[in-house]
Coordinates of C-alpha atoms in Angstrom, one line a residue:
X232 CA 100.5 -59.9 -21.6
X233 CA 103.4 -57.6 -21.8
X234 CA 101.8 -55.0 -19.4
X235 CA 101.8 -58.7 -16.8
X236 CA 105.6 -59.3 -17.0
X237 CA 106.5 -55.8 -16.6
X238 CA 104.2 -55.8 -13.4
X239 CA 105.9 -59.1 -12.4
X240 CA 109.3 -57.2 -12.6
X241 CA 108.3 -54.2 -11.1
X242 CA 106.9 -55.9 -7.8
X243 CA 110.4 -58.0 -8.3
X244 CA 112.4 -55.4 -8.2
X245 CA 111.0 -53.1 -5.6
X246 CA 110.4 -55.9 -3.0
X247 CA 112.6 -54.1 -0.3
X248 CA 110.0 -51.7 0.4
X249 CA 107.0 -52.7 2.9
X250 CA 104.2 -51.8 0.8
X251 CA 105.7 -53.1 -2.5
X252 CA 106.0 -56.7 -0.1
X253 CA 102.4 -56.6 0.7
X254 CA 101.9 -56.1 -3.0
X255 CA 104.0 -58.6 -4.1
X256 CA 102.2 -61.2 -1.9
X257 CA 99.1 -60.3 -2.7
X258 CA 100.0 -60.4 -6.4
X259 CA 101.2 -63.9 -6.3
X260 CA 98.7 -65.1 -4.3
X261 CA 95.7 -64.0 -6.4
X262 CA 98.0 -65.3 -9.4
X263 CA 97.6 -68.6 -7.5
X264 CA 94.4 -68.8 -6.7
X265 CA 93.6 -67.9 -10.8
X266 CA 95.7 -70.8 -11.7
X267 CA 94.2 -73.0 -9.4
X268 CA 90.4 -72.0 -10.6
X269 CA 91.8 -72.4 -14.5
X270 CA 92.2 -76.1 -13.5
X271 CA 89.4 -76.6 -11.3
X272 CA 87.4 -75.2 -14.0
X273 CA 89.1 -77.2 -16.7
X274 CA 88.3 -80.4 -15.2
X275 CA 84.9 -79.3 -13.1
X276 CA 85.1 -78.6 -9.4
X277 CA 83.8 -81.0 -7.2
X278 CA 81.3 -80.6 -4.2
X279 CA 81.7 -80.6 -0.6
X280 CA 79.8 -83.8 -0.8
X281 CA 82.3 -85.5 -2.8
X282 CA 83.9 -89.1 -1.7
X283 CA 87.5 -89.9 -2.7
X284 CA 87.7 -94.3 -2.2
X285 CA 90.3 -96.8 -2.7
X286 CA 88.6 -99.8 -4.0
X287 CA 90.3 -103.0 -3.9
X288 CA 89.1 -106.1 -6.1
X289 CA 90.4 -109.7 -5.3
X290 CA 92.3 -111.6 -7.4
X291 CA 90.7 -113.3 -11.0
X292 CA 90.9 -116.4 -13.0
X293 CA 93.1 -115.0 -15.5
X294 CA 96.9 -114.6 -15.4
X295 CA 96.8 -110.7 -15.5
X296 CA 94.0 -110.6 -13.0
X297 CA 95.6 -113.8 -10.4
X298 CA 97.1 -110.6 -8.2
X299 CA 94.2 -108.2 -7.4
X300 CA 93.8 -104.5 -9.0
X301 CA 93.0 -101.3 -7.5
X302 CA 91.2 -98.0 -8.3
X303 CA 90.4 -94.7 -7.1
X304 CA 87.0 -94.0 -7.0
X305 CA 85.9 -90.4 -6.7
X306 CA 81.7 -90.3 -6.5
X307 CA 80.3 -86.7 -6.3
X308 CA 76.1 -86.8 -6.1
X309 CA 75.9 -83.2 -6.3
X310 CA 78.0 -83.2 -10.0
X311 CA 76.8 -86.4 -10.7
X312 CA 80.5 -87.8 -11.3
X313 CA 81.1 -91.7 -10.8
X314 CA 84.6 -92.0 -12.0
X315 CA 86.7 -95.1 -11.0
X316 CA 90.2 -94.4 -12.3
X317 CA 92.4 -97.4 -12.8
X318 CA 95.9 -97.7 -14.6
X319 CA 96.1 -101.2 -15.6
X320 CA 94.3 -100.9 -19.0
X321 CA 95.4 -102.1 -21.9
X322 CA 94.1 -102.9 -25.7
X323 CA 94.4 -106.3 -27.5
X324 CA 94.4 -103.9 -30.5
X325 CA 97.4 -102.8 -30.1
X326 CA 100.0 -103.6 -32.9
X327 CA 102.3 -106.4 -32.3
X328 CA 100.6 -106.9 -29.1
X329 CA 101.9 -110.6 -28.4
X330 CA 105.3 -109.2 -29.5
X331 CA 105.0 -105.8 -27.2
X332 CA 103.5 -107.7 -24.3
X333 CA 106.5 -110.4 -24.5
X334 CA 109.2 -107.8 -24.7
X335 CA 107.7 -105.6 -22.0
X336 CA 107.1 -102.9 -24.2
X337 CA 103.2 -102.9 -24.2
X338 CA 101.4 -99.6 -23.1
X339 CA 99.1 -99.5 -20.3
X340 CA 97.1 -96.5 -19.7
X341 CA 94.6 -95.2 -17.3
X342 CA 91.2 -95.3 -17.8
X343 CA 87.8 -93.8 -16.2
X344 CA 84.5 -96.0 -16.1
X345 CA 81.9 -95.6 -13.9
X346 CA 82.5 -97.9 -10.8
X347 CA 78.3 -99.5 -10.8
X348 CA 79.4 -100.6 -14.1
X349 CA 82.8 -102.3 -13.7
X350 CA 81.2 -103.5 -10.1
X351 CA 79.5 -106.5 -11.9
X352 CA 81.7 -107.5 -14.1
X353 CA 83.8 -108.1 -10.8
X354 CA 81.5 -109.9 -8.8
X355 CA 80.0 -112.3 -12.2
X356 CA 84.2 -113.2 -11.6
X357 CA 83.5 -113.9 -7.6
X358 CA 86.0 -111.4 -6.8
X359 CA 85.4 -109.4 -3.3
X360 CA 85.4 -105.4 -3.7
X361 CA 86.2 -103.6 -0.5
X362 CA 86.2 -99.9 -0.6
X363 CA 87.9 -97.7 2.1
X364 CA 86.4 -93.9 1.9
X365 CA 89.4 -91.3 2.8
X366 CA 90.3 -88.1 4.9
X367 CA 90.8 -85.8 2.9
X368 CA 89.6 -81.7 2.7
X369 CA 88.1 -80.4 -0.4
X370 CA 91.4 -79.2 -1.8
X371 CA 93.5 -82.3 -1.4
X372 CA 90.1 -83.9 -3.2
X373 CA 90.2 -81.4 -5.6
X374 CA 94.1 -81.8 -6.4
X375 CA 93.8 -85.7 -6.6
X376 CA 90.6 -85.1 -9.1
X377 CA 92.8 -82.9 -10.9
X378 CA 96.0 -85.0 -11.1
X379 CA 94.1 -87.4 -12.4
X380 CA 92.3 -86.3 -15.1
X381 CA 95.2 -84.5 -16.2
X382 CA 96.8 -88.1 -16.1
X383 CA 93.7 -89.2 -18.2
X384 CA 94.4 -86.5 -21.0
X385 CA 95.7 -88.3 -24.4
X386 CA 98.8 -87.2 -24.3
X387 CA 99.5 -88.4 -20.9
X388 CA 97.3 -91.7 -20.3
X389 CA 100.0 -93.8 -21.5
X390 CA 103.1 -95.2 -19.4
X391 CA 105.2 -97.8 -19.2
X392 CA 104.0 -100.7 -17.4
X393 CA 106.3 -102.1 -14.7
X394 CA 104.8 -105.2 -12.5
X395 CA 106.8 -104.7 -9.6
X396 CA 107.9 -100.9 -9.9
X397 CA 105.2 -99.2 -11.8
X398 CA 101.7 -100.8 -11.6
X399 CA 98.1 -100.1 -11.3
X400 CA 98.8 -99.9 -7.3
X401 CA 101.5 -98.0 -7.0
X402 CA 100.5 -95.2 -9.4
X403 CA 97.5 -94.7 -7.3
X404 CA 100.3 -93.9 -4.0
X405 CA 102.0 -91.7 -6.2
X406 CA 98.7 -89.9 -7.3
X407 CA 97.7 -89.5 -3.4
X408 CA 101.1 -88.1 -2.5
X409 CA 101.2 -85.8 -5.4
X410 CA 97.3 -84.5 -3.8
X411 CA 98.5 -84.5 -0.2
X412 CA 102.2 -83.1 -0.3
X413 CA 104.0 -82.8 3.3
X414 CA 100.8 -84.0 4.9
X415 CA 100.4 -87.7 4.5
X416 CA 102.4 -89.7 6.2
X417 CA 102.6 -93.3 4.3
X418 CA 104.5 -95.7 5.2
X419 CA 104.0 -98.2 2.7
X420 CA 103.5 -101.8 3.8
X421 CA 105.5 -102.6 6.9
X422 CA 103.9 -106.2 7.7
X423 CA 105.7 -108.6 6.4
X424 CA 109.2 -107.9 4.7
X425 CA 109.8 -110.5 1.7
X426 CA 111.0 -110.5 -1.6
X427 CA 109.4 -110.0 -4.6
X428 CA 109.5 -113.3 -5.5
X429 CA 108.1 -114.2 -2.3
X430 CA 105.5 -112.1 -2.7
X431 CA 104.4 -113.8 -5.8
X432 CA 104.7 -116.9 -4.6
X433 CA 101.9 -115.9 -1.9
X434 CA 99.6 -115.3 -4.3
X435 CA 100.4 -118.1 -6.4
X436 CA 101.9 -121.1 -5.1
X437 CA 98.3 -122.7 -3.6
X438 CA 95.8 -120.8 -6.0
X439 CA 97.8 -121.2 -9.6
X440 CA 100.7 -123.6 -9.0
X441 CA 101.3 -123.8 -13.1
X442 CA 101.3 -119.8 -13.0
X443 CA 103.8 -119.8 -10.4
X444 CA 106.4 -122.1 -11.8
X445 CA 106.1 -120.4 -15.0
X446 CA 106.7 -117.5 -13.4
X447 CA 109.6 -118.3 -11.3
X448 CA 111.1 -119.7 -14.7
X449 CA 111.2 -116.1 -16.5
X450 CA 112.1 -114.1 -13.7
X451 CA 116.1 -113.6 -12.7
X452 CA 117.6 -112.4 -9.7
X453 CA 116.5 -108.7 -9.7
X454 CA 113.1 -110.8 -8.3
X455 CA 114.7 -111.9 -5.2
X456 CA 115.9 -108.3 -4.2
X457 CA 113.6 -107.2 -0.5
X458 CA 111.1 -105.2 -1.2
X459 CA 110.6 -101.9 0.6
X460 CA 107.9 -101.2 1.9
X461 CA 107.1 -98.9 -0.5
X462 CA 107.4 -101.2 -3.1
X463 CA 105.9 -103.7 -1.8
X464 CA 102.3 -101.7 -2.4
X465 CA 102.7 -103.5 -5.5
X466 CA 100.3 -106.0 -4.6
X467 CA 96.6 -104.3 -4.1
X468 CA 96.1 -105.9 -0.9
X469 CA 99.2 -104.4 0.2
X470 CA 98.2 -101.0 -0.7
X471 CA 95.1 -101.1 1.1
X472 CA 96.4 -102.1 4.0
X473 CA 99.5 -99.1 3.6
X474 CA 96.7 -96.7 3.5
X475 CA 95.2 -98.1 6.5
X476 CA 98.1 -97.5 8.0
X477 CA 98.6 -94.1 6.6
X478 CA 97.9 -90.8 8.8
X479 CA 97.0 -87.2 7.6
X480 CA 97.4 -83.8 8.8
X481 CA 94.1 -81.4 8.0
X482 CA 93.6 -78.4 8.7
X483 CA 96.4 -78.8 11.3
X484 CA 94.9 -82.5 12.8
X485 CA 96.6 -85.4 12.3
X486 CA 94.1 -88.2 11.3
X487 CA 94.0 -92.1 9.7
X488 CA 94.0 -91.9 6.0
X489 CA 90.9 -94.3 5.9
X490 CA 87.7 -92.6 7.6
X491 CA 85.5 -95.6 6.6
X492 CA 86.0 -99.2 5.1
X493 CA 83.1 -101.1 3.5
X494 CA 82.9 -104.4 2.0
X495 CA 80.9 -103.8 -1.3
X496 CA 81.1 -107.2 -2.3
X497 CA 81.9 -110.8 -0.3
X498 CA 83.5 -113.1 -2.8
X499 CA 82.2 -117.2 -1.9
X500 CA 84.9 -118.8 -1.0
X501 CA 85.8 -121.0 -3.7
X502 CA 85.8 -125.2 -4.0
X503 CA 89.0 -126.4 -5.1
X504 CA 89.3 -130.2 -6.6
X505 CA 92.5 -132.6 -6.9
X506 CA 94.6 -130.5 -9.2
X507 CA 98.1 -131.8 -10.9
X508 CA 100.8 -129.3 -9.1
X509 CA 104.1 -129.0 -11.2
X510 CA 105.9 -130.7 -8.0
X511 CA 103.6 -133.8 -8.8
X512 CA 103.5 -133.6 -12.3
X513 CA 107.7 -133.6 -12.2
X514 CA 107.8 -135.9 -9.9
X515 CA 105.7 -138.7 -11.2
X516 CA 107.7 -138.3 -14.6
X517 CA 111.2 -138.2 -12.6
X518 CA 109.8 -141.7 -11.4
X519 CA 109.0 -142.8 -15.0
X520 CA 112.3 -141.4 -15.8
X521 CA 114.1 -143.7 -13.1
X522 CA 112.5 -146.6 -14.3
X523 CA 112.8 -146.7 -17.9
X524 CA 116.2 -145.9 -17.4
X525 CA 117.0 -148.9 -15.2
X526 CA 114.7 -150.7 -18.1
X527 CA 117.4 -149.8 -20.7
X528 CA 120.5 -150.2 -18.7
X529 CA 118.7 -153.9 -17.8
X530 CA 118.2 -154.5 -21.4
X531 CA 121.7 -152.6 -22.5
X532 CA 119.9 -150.7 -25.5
X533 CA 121.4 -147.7 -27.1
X534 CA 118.1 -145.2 -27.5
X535 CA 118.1 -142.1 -27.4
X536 CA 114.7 -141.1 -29.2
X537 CA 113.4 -140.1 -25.1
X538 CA 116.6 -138.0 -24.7
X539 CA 116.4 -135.8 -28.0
X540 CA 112.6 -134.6 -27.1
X541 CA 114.0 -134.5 -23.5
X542 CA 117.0 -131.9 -24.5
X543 CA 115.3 -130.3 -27.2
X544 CA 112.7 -129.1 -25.1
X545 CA 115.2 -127.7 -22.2
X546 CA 117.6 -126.7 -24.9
X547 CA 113.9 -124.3 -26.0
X548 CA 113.5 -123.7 -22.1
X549 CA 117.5 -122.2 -22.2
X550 CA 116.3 -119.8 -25.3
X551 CA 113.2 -118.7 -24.2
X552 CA 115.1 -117.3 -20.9
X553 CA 118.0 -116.0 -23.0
X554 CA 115.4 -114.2 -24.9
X555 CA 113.5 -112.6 -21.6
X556 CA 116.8 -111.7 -20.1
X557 CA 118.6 -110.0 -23.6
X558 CA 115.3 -109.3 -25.7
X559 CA 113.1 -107.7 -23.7
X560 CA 112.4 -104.6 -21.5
X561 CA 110.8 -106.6 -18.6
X562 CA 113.8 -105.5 -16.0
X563 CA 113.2 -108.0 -13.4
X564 CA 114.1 -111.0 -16.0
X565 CA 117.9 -110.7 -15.8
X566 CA 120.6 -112.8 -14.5
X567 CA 118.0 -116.0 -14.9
X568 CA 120.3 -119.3 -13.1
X569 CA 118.0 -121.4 -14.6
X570 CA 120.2 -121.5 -17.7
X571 CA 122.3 -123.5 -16.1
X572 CA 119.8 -126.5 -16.3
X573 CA 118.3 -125.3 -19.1
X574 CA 121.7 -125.2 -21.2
X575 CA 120.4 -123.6 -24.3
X576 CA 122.7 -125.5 -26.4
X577 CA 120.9 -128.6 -26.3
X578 CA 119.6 -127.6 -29.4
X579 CA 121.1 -128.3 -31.6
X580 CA 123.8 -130.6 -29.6
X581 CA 121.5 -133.5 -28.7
X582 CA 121.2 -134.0 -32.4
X583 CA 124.6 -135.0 -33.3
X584 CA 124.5 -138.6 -31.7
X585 CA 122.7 -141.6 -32.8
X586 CA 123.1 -144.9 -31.7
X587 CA 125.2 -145.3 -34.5
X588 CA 127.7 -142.0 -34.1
X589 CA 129.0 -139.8 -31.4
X590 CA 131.4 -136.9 -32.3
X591 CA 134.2 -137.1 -30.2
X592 CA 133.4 -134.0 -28.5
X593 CA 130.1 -134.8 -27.1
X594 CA 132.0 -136.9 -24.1
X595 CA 133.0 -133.1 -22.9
X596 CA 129.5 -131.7 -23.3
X597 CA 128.1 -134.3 -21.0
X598 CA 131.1 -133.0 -18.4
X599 CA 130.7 -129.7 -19.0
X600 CA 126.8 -129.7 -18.4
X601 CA 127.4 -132.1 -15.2
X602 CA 129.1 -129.1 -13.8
X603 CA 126.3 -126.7 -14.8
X604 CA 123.6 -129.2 -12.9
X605 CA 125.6 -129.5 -9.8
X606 CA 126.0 -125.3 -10.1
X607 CA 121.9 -125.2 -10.5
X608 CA 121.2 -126.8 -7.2
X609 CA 122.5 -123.7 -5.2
X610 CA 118.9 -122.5 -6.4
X611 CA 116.4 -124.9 -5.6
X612 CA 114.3 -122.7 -3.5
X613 CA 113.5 -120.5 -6.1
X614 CA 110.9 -122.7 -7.4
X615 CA 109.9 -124.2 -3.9
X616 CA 111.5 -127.0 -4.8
X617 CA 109.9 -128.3 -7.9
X618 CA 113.0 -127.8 -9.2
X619 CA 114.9 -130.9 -7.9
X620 CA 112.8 -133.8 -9.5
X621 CA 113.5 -131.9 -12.5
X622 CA 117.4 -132.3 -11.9
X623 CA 116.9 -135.3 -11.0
X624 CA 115.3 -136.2 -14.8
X625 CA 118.3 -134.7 -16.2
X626 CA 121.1 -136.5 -14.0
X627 CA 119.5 -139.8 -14.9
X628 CA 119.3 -139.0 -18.4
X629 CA 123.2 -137.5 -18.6
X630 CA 124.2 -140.7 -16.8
X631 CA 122.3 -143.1 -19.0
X632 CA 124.4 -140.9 -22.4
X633 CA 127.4 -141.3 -20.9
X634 CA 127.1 -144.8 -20.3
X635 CA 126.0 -145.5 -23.5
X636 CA 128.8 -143.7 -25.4
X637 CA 131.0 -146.4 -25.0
X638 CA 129.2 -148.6 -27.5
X639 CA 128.7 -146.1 -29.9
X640 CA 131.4 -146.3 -32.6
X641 CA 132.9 -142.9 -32.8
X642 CA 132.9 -140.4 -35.7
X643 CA 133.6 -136.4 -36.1

């Protein structure tokens, strides 16, 4: 080892001279080419027959499926390797794992299964597979195989799992450019230019309508940032079609990314029934609402039994976003207007007045959060409008309180 560094130092120092230059190139290159074999041979090194794939899988039934996945597939006949890489694993043994995935602080890691085994258990799901076979030389094969089961080694298979900046798609881009260096040309996703909110709402919005609002409820403002196109590759659909788009220089020809693209399964397209939307759900209770309140303002009763479950369960709304935006590591779950509809302090407010009490502050509660409901309707799109029946459940209801108050007698 010593008799290495002084060698080092002694080809450093005398690199002025023509002969020590040669030397000193030679030297470093051979040094390269040793480090290079160390990792091929630490990992295996694949064949000239090798196949490097992107292999994109539709969307699932479940919530953590509803938006596609990717993986690379690298499938080697002559080394009889079948290894489908993919970073969005995770264990429901982890500890606290309710807790951790709540808070955003689960771990995801990548994993390596053979790709005819995970093949089935995506098609049993009716979800289509479509695989699009890559230009790439034997070294840029060889790096990629390398990065990634270096990224598959214990100590380095965890990450932190980011849904819109650090995902099972985009850690495949950034494996591919680490492989490729100067000579891929990626784009990213140039089609359409929307925000990420938008983008989950064209996922969501027609196939899981109950997913989507409960989605658009936890997420804050960060969500309705543009996406580049970079980050758009997100979604796996848009990554497969930003390698499509995606050009590579080899062996001094510039080429398409994507040699070949196969569909390896057709998903049936799938029967959909009558299905109660949030938007009709809210609106058929907003009419139920409307008329029980002109029942009670017919009648002149003083009940507020609808009104306490009513505000209780915003007033739970209000804390659950407090607690996504303050509690947890999400990022994207910040600066959340729906708090100003789903005032927090509801509970425990809407318990201090009966029909026979009111404190005499509760008259500038019912201003203060008409204020906050006129503020909210600067962001009705964000939940396609199922939003306004909503407001208008809570307008009715504020107005139907402060009506009432007057024959209340007051105390506090």
């Amino acid at each position: 080892m010593t008799t290495r560094i002084n060698m080092i130092k002694y080809l450093k120092l005398n690199s002025h001279h023509p002969i020590q230059r040669i030397l000193t190139s030679t030297f470093f290159a051979l040094l390269f080419l040793i480090i290079t074999q160390t990792a091929n041979a630490q990992f295996g090194t694949l064949s000239p027959q090798a196949k490097v794939s992107l292999v994109t899988v539709g969307p699932g039934q479940e919530l953590y499926s509803g938006f596609g996945h990717s993986v690379l597939w690298i499938y080697d006949p002559i080394a009889g390797l079948d290894n489908a890489y993919s970073y969005g694993s995770f264990s429901f043994q982890t500890g606290n794992f309710y807790v951790k995935f709540l808070r955003g602080t689960l771990p995801y890691t990548i994993s390596v299964a053979p790709l005819t085994l995970e093949a089935p258990y995506w098609q049993a799901e009716n979800r289509f597979i479509k695989e699009q076979v890559l230009n790439l030389s034997p070294s840029q094969k060889q790096k990629l195989y390398n990065y990634l089961e270096t990224n598959h080694l214990p100590q380095n298979r965890e990450y932190q799992y980011k849904f819109f900046y650090d995902n099972c798609s985009t850690r495949l881009s950034d494996a591919l450019k680490a492989a490729a260096g100067d000579s891929l040309t990626f784009p990213g996703y140039t089609k359409d230019t929307l925000s990420f909110r938008q983008w989950i709402d064209k996922y969501a919005y027609k196939q899981k309508p109950w997913s989507d609002f409960g989605m658009d409820l936890a997420i804050g403002a960060p969500s309705d940032e543009i996406a580049t196109p970079a980050q758009a590759t997100f979604l796996p659909d848009n990554l497969s079609s930003a390698f499509a788009d995606s050009r590579i220089k080899i062996n001094g020809q510039t080429l398409p990314l994507v040699a070949e693209t196969r569909d390896l399964f057709v998903a049936t397209p799938a029967e959909k029934g009558f299905e109660v939307t949030p938007m009709i759900f809210f609106w058929a209770l907003a009419a139920l609402v409307l008329a029980y309140t002109f029942y009670q303002s017919k009648k002149e009763t003083v009940n507020f039994t609808f009104d306490k479950i009513l505000f209780t369960i915003v007033g739970l709304v209000g804390w659950l976003i407090l607690l996504l935006w303050f509690g947890t590591n999400h990022g994207v779950t910040t600066w959340n207007y729906d708090i100003l509809w789903a005032f927090p302090f509801w509970l425990p407010l809407i318990w201090f007045i009966s029909k026979d009490k009111k404190p005499a502050w509760f008259q500038f509660v019912l201003i203060f959060y008409a204020i906050l409901l006129m503020a909210s309707t600067a962001n009705l799109v964000k939940h396609n409008f199922v939003v306004i029946p909503i407001l208008l459940i809570l307008i009715t209801r504020v107005y139907y309180i402060n009506n009432s108050l007057s024959k209340i007698p007051q105390k506090g």
